[in-house]
Tab-separated table of C-alpha atoms in Angstrom:
chain	number	residue	atom	x	y	z
A	1	MET	CA	-9.988	-81.819	51.205
A	2	LYS	CA	-7.165	-79.797	49.699
A	3	PRO	CA	-7.906	-78.747	46.083
A	4	LEU	CA	-5.917	-80.359	43.288
A	5	SER	CA	-4.066	-77.102	42.631
A	6	ASN	CA	-0.723	-78.783	43.250
A	7	ALA	CA	-1.644	-81.141	40.458
A	8	LEU	CA	1.726	-81.849	38.910
A	9	SER	CA	3.270	-82.842	42.228
A	10	ILE	CA	0.284	-85.068	43.041
A	11	LEU	CA	0.635	-86.605	39.613
A	12	LEU	CA	4.228	-87.642	40.090
A	13	ALA	CA	4.303	-88.298	43.838
A	14	SER	CA	1.241	-90.562	44.022
A	15	VAL	CA	2.455	-93.689	42.340
A	16	ILE	CA	1.260	-97.096	41.272
A	17	LEU	CA	3.846	-99.049	39.318
A	18	THR	CA	1.564	-100.938	36.952
A	19	VAL	CA	4.079	-102.318	34.494
A	20	ARG	CA	2.684	-103.829	31.302
A	21	CYS	CA	5.264	-103.846	28.549
A	22	LYS	CA	5.079	-104.503	24.866
A	23	HIS	CA	6.415	-102.894	21.723
A	24	ALA	CA	4.402	-100.034	20.258
A	25	ALA	CA	4.867	-99.702	16.531
A	26	GLY	CA	5.504	-96.397	14.872
A	27	SER	CA	7.723	-93.441	15.648
A	28	ASP	CA	6.916	-89.886	16.593
A	29	SER	CA	9.021	-86.827	15.878
A	30	PRO	CA	10.453	-85.102	18.950
A	31	PRO	CA	8.386	-82.030	19.734
A	32	ALA	CA	9.545	-78.716	18.342
A	33	LEU	CA	9.724	-75.834	20.793
A	34	ASP	CA	6.270	-74.416	21.383
A	35	PRO	CA	6.046	-71.052	19.554
A	36	ALA	CA	4.424	-69.514	22.637
A	37	PHE	CA	7.882	-69.482	24.240
A	38	SER	CA	9.793	-67.773	21.397
A	39	ASN	CA	9.791	-64.098	22.384
A	40	GLY	CA	10.326	-64.545	26.104
A	41	LEU	CA	13.069	-67.125	25.572
A	42	ALA	CA	15.131	-64.732	23.430
A	43	THR	CA	14.871	-62.024	26.111
A	44	LEU	CA	15.750	-64.484	28.861
A	45	LYS	CA	18.814	-65.808	27.074
A	46	GLN	CA	20.168	-62.334	26.499
A	47	ALA	CA	19.592	-61.203	30.084
A	48	ALA	CA	21.253	-64.298	31.535
A	49	GLY	CA	24.243	-64.279	29.208
A	50	PHE	CA	23.159	-67.759	28.222
A	51	ILE	CA	25.560	-69.920	26.207
A	52	GLU	CA	23.926	-72.867	24.446
A	53	ASP	CA	25.738	-76.162	25.102
A	54	PRO	CA	23.352	-79.085	24.414
A	55	GLN	CA	26.107	-81.742	24.582
A	56	SER	CA	27.894	-80.548	27.736
A	57	ALA	CA	29.487	-83.067	30.108
A	58	THR	CA	27.549	-84.677	32.947
A	59	GLU	CA	29.805	-83.809	35.911
A	60	TRP	CA	28.448	-81.262	38.363
A	61	LYS	CA	29.869	-77.738	38.297
A	62	PRO	CA	28.571	-74.202	38.954
A	63	LYS	CA	26.805	-72.049	36.317
A	64	LEU	CA	25.191	-74.890	34.404
A	65	GLN	CA	21.763	-73.656	33.368
A	66	LEU	CA	18.484	-75.074	32.098
A	67	LEU	CA	15.607	-72.965	30.753
A	68	VAL	CA	12.119	-74.468	30.989
A	69	GLY	CA	8.928	-73.082	29.486
A	70	VAL	CA	5.575	-73.663	31.193
A	71	LYS	CA	2.237	-73.161	29.437
A	72	ALA	CA	-1.240	-73.605	30.907
A	73	VAL	CA	-4.266	-73.361	28.619
A	74	GLU	CA	-7.827	-73.034	29.927
A	75	GLY	CA	-10.063	-72.483	26.922
A	76	SER	CA	-9.184	-69.064	25.526
A	77	LYS	CA	-6.984	-68.174	28.512
A	78	ARG	CA	-3.266	-68.890	28.239
A	79	THR	CA	-0.606	-68.438	30.921
A	80	ILE	CA	3.134	-68.579	30.200
A	81	TYR	CA	6.014	-68.843	32.666
A	82	PHE	CA	9.719	-69.498	32.320
A	83	VAL	CA	11.696	-71.357	34.992
A	84	GLN	CA	15.475	-71.015	35.094
A	85	LEU	CA	17.543	-73.620	36.962
A	86	THR	CA	21.181	-72.700	37.671
A	87	THR	CA	23.800	-74.715	39.568
A	88	LEU	CA	25.469	-72.678	42.332
A	89	PRO	CA	28.978	-72.805	43.846
A	90	PRO	CA	29.216	-74.941	46.994
A	91	PRO	CA	28.629	-72.939	50.172
A	92	GLN	CA	31.675	-72.021	52.228
A	93	THR	CA	32.235	-73.907	55.461
A	94	ASN	CA	34.482	-73.470	58.498
A	95	SER	CA	35.008	-77.188	58.968
A	96	GLY	CA	36.829	-78.308	55.853
A	97	PRO	CA	35.693	-78.943	52.279
A	98	TRP	CA	31.936	-78.839	51.620
A	99	ARG	CA	30.291	-82.182	50.873
A	100	PRO	CA	26.845	-82.640	49.341
A	101	THR	CA	24.003	-84.049	51.412
A	102	LEU	CA	23.107	-87.615	50.463
A	103	ARG	CA	19.523	-88.824	49.890
A	104	THR	CA	18.833	-92.552	50.281
A	105	ASN	CA	15.791	-94.258	48.767
A	106	ASP	CA	14.846	-97.908	49.196
A	107	TRP	CA	12.842	-99.725	46.537
A	108	SER	CA	11.353	-103.225	47.000
A	109	TRP	CA	9.462	-105.030	44.243
A	110	SER	CA	9.324	-108.408	45.985
A	111	ALA	CA	10.282	-109.926	49.314
A	112	THR	CA	13.716	-110.885	47.992
A	113	ASN	CA	14.333	-108.148	45.411
A	114	LYS	CA	15.343	-104.812	46.874
A	115	ALA	CA	17.572	-101.939	45.850
A	116	GLU	CA	19.018	-98.902	47.564
A	117	PHE	CA	19.603	-95.696	45.625
A	118	VAL	CA	21.810	-92.875	46.887
A	119	THR	CA	21.952	-89.435	45.275
A	120	ALA	CA	23.970	-86.342	46.146
A	121	LEU	CA	22.125	-83.024	46.584
A	122	TYR	CA	23.681	-79.815	45.243
A	123	PRO	CA	22.550	-76.170	45.584
A	124	ILE	CA	20.344	-74.862	42.761
A	125	ARG	CA	18.904	-71.398	42.160
A	126	VAL	CA	15.362	-71.371	40.766
A	127	CYS	CA	14.099	-68.207	39.042
A	128	VAL	CA	10.615	-67.640	37.603
A	129	PHE	CA	9.937	-65.217	34.732
A	130	ASP	CA	6.757	-64.019	33.057
A	131	GLU	CA	5.749	-64.418	29.408
A	132	ASN	CA	7.981	-61.518	28.348
A	133	GLY	CA	11.051	-62.751	30.202
A	134	ARG	CA	10.732	-60.380	33.178
A	135	ARG	CA	11.968	-61.806	36.477
A	136	LEU	CA	9.180	-62.413	38.997
A	137	LYS	CA	10.613	-64.441	41.890
A	138	GLU	CA	13.568	-66.591	42.833
A	139	GLY	CA	14.645	-69.050	45.484
A	140	GLN	CA	17.091	-71.857	46.207
A	141	THR	CA	16.817	-75.584	46.854
A	142	PRO	CA	19.092	-78.642	46.901
A	143	MET	CA	18.494	-80.993	43.969
A	144	ALA	CA	19.753	-84.454	43.105
A	145	TRP	CA	22.617	-85.075	40.709
A	146	GLY	CA	24.068	-88.478	39.967
A	147	MET	CA	23.413	-92.164	39.492
A	148	LEU	CA	19.607	-92.149	39.116
A	149	THR	CA	19.590	-89.532	36.383
A	150	ASN	CA	18.990	-91.904	33.475
A	151	GLY	CA	16.642	-94.272	35.310
A	152	LEU	CA	13.623	-93.014	33.366
A	153	LEU	CA	15.452	-93.413	30.073
A	154	ASP	CA	16.546	-96.923	31.013
A	155	MET	CA	12.981	-97.817	32.028
A	156	CYS	CA	11.633	-96.706	28.638
A	157	ARG	CA	14.446	-98.425	26.747
A	158	LEU	CA	14.128	-101.747	28.574
A	159	GLY	CA	10.347	-101.833	28.293
A	160	PHE	CA	10.508	-100.959	24.611
A	161	GLU	CA	13.292	-103.438	23.793
A	162	ALA	CA	11.623	-106.248	25.760
A	163	TYR	CA	8.742	-106.219	23.287
A	164	ALA	CA	10.447	-105.226	20.083
A	165	ASN	CA	10.501	-108.977	19.485
A	166	GLN	CA	6.879	-110.141	19.248
A	167	THR	CA	7.790	-113.557	20.687
A	168	ASN	CA	8.354	-111.981	24.106
A	169	LEU	CA	5.526	-112.367	26.613
A	170	PRO	CA	4.177	-109.414	28.632
A	171	LEU	CA	5.246	-108.970	32.210
A	172	PRO	CA	2.419	-109.736	34.644
A	173	ARG	CA	0.529	-106.811	36.117
A	174	PRO	CA	1.306	-106.154	39.810
A	175	ASP	CA	-1.245	-105.509	42.507
A	176	SER	CA	-2.158	-101.883	43.158
A	177	LEU	CA	0.123	-99.749	45.273
A	178	PRO	CA	-2.310	-96.975	46.269
A	179	VAL	CA	-1.089	-93.814	47.946
A	180	LYS	CA	-3.489	-92.016	50.253
A	181	ARG	CA	-3.721	-88.279	50.634
A	182	GLY	CA	-1.006	-87.054	52.989
A	183	GLU	CA	1.434	-89.881	52.260
A	184	ARG	CA	4.597	-89.208	50.257
A	185	ARG	CA	6.186	-91.978	48.240
A	186	GLY	CA	8.959	-89.510	47.404
A	187	ALA	CA	10.470	-90.051	50.842
A	188	GLY	CA	11.729	-93.271	49.389
A	189	LYS	CA	10.545	-96.396	51.257
A	190	GLY	CA	9.332	-99.028	48.822
A	191	SER	CA	6.344	-101.320	49.378
A	192	ASP	CA	6.607	-104.820	50.791
A	193	GLY	CA	4.118	-105.726	48.092
A	194	PRO	CA	3.782	-107.053	44.794
A	195	LYS	CA	5.544	-110.350	44.281
A	196	PHE	CA	5.430	-110.365	40.538
A	197	GLN	CA	8.556	-109.228	38.669
A	198	ASP	CA	11.582	-111.263	37.742
A	199	ASN	CA	13.008	-108.715	35.299
A	200	GLU	CA	15.465	-107.223	37.769
A	201	GLU	CA	17.075	-104.757	35.368
A	202	LEU	CA	13.725	-103.263	34.381
A	203	MET	CA	12.539	-103.111	37.981
A	204	ARG	CA	15.699	-101.344	39.142
A	205	ALA	CA	15.361	-98.795	36.349
A	206	THR	CA	11.675	-98.256	37.139
A	207	GLY	CA	12.266	-97.799	40.860
A	208	GLY	CA	15.333	-95.629	40.375
A	209	GLY	CA	13.712	-93.446	37.742
A	210	PHE	CA	10.475	-92.808	39.599
A	211	LEU	CA	12.091	-92.385	43.025
A	212	TRP	CA	14.442	-89.825	41.503
A	213	MET	CA	11.523	-88.017	39.852
A	214	PHE	CA	9.540	-87.853	43.103
A	215	GLY	CA	12.545	-86.318	44.841
A	216	MET	CA	13.006	-83.759	42.068
A	217	LEU	CA	9.348	-82.657	42.194
A	218	TYR	CA	9.452	-82.503	45.994
A	219	ASP	CA	12.601	-80.352	45.969
A	220	LEU	CA	11.062	-77.886	43.525
A	221	GLN	CA	7.889	-77.675	45.638
A	222	THR	CA	9.941	-76.377	48.565
A	223	VAL	CA	10.685	-73.172	46.604
A	224	PRO	CA	7.857	-70.651	47.235
A	225	ALA	CA	8.781	-68.854	44.011
A	226	VAL	CA	7.319	-71.662	41.891
A	227	ALA	CA	4.009	-72.008	43.778
A	228	ASN	CA	2.050	-70.135	41.107
A	229	VAL	CA	3.597	-72.299	38.392
A	230	TRP	CA	2.495	-75.530	40.112
A	231	ALA	CA	-0.988	-74.114	40.704
A	232	LYS	CA	-1.550	-73.717	36.957
A	233	ALA	CA	-1.248	-77.476	36.428
A	234	HIS	CA	-4.719	-78.045	37.925
A	235	CYS	CA	-6.351	-77.092	34.617
A	236	ALA	CA	-5.304	-80.431	33.096
A	237	ILE	CA	-6.689	-82.630	35.891
A	238	ARG	CA	-10.269	-83.749	36.399
A	239	TRP	CA	-11.632	-84.017	39.922
A	240	PRO	CA	-12.351	-87.481	41.298
A	241	SER	CA	-16.039	-88.430	41.491
A	242	ALA	CA	-18.227	-86.738	44.115
A	243	TRP	CA	-18.503	-90.037	46.015
A	244	THR	CA	-14.712	-90.466	46.048
A	245	VAL	CA	-14.242	-86.914	47.331
A	246	ALA	CA	-16.824	-87.441	50.088
A	247	LYS	CA	-15.333	-90.796	51.095
A	248	SER	CA	-11.814	-89.334	51.133
A	249	LEU	CA	-12.768	-87.156	54.115
A	250	VAL	CA	-12.798	-90.371	56.145
A	251	THR	CA	-10.483	-92.775	54.347
A	252	GLY	CA	-8.114	-90.422	52.529
A	253	LEU	CA	-7.847	-89.881	48.804
A	254	THR	CA	-6.362	-92.822	46.903
A	255	LEU	CA	-4.717	-91.967	43.593
A	256	SER	CA	-2.709	-94.162	41.270
A	257	LEU	CA	-0.120	-93.393	38.625
A	258	GLU	CA	0.151	-95.911	35.783
A	259	PRO	CA	3.146	-95.678	33.435
A	260	ARG	CA	1.878	-97.251	30.195
A	261	LEU	CA	5.062	-98.968	29.077
A	262	GLU	CA	3.080	-100.966	26.546
A	263	GLU	CA	2.587	-97.697	24.645
A	264	VAL	CA	6.149	-96.342	24.810
A	265	THR	CA	7.296	-95.095	21.404
A	266	ASN	CA	10.774	-94.446	20.091
A	267	ALA	CA	10.552	-90.765	19.209
A	268	ALA	CA	14.066	-90.322	17.791
A	269	THR	CA	14.047	-89.178	14.172
A	270	ALA	CA	16.311	-90.451	11.396
A	271	GLY	CA	19.854	-89.254	11.930
A	272	HIS	CA	19.250	-88.618	15.633
A	273	ALA	CA	22.185	-90.288	17.363
A	274	GLU	CA	20.720	-90.527	20.874
A	275	PRO	CA	17.584	-92.340	22.088
A	276	LEU	CA	14.388	-90.402	22.751
A	277	TYR	CA	11.219	-91.986	24.122
A	278	CYS	CA	7.644	-90.869	24.706
A	279	LEU	CA	6.137	-92.423	27.847
A	280	PRO	CA	2.347	-92.125	28.379
A	281	VAL	CA	1.223	-92.037	32.017
A	282	ASP	CA	-2.311	-92.078	33.457
A	283	LEU	CA	-3.361	-90.552	36.769
A	284	LYS	CA	-6.447	-92.342	38.115
A	285	SER	CA	-8.781	-92.408	41.067
A	286	GLY	CA	-10.131	-95.953	41.031
A	287	LYS	CA	-11.250	-96.482	37.441
A	288	ARG	CA	-11.720	-92.758	36.818
A	289	ASN	CA	-9.024	-91.247	34.605
A	290	LEU	CA	-7.995	-87.847	35.988
A	291	THR	CA	-5.445	-86.937	33.333
A	292	ARG	CA	-3.238	-88.411	30.607
A	293	VAL	CA	0.374	-87.277	30.563
A	294	GLU	CA	3.071	-87.755	27.934
A	295	ILE	CA	6.649	-87.557	29.205
A	296	MET	CA	9.404	-87.174	26.622
A	297	VAL	CA	12.700	-88.604	27.919
A	298	GLY	CA	16.209	-88.532	26.409
A	299	GLN	CA	19.849	-88.828	27.432
A	300	ALA	CA	20.814	-86.155	29.992
A	301	HIS	CA	23.647	-83.702	29.338
A	302	GLY	CA	24.838	-80.850	31.541
A	303	ALA	CA	21.987	-79.166	33.423
A	304	GLU	CA	19.531	-81.703	31.944
A	305	MET	CA	20.793	-83.942	34.762
A	306	LEU	CA	18.548	-81.916	37.097
A	307	LEU	CA	15.420	-83.157	35.295
A	308	ALA	CA	16.650	-86.699	34.570
A	309	GLY	CA	16.693	-86.105	30.831
A	310	ILE	CA	12.989	-85.163	30.750
A	311	ARG	CA	12.425	-83.029	27.654
A	312	SER	CA	8.750	-82.280	28.233
A	313	ILE	CA	5.722	-83.130	30.361
A	314	HIS	CA	2.394	-82.618	28.588
A	315	ALA	CA	-0.867	-83.201	30.489
A	316	ARG	CA	-4.350	-83.052	28.963
A	317	HIS	CA	-7.707	-82.917	30.712
A	318	PRO	CA	-9.539	-86.171	29.810
A	319	SER	CA	-12.885	-84.532	29.031
A	320	LYS	CA	-11.960	-80.910	28.234
A	321	PRO	CA	-9.625	-80.907	25.205
A	322	LYS	CA	-9.048	-77.147	25.475
A	323	GLN	CA	-7.396	-77.503	28.879
A	324	GLU	CA	-3.762	-78.602	28.955
A	325	PHE	CA	-0.493	-78.082	30.822
A	326	LEU	CA	2.954	-78.200	29.209
A	327	ALA	CA	6.416	-77.980	30.762
A	328	GLN	CA	9.148	-78.102	28.115
A	329	VAL	CA	12.939	-77.821	28.263
A	330	LEU	CA	13.859	-74.963	25.937
A	331	ALA	CA	17.629	-74.618	26.242
A	332	ASN	CA	20.570	-76.282	27.969
A	333	GLY	CA	23.907	-74.586	28.524
A	334	THR	CA	25.844	-72.307	30.843
A	335	SER	CA	25.404	-68.784	32.189
A	336	GLU	CA	27.819	-65.840	32.229
A	337	GLU	CA	25.991	-64.266	35.161
A	338	LYS	CA	28.274	-63.313	38.047
């Protein structure tokens, strides 16, 4: 069995859409930038000729840039990386104007309720830097840009609003949609299964948001430069039970991802004009919790479109509190690099 070293991709590409929605009282402050990123971020900005532009437009163009900090903590050991995403000019062609490749994903939540999502893929450069802002590796990959970008935000908003009024009843829980080891839900074909949801707007947002996220994680995995970054995520994930591991050699490993919409919180502070939500997600093997993740999601601007407005992904090991993995957007803007 392959080790869980590619933990973050397993986390987001092995999905069960267990939707249980209700309002969660209270409000959290959006997370401040982790101080572990301070020194390297300043060096990185200067080297890249970075121009901060947090409210830039959402149309695609070259030289949009997003800086992401990654921190893995294993007891007293801490590892820091920076990942720089930069939009590139379209490649030149000899057969007329260049057109982006289209990715089509189908999502079915009942026999009669289906949706098709199409996204355009644009060229992106991915660079990895060490804790001090020194360049380590780089590569390129196509990444999605377009209509599914705010699916995660819409999913959080609709789930939260549906239960802001206590007279609303919870949506019924669907049957499990397990994904066995070796299968990829990110390729986009939805299940014929659960016949449970009549909230079409919420279901479209859920399918669109998660399908987009699977594609994004898959695209980034194709860049060898980020392999070491992904490997560090394993520290926040507990192994399945010994029996599950042994059985998986015959039947495959079944994992499930449960977005806990009943615990979504509105994390926008007073005076914050745009919505910001914290979405808890559990990765499980049967009843065994492998990790708890908190995804912070807001409105996407500029290069934030590449990550669907995700501000941070924070995973904690369920039984080892000193082991955690954090990926956090640090800056959004443009680059003066030639």
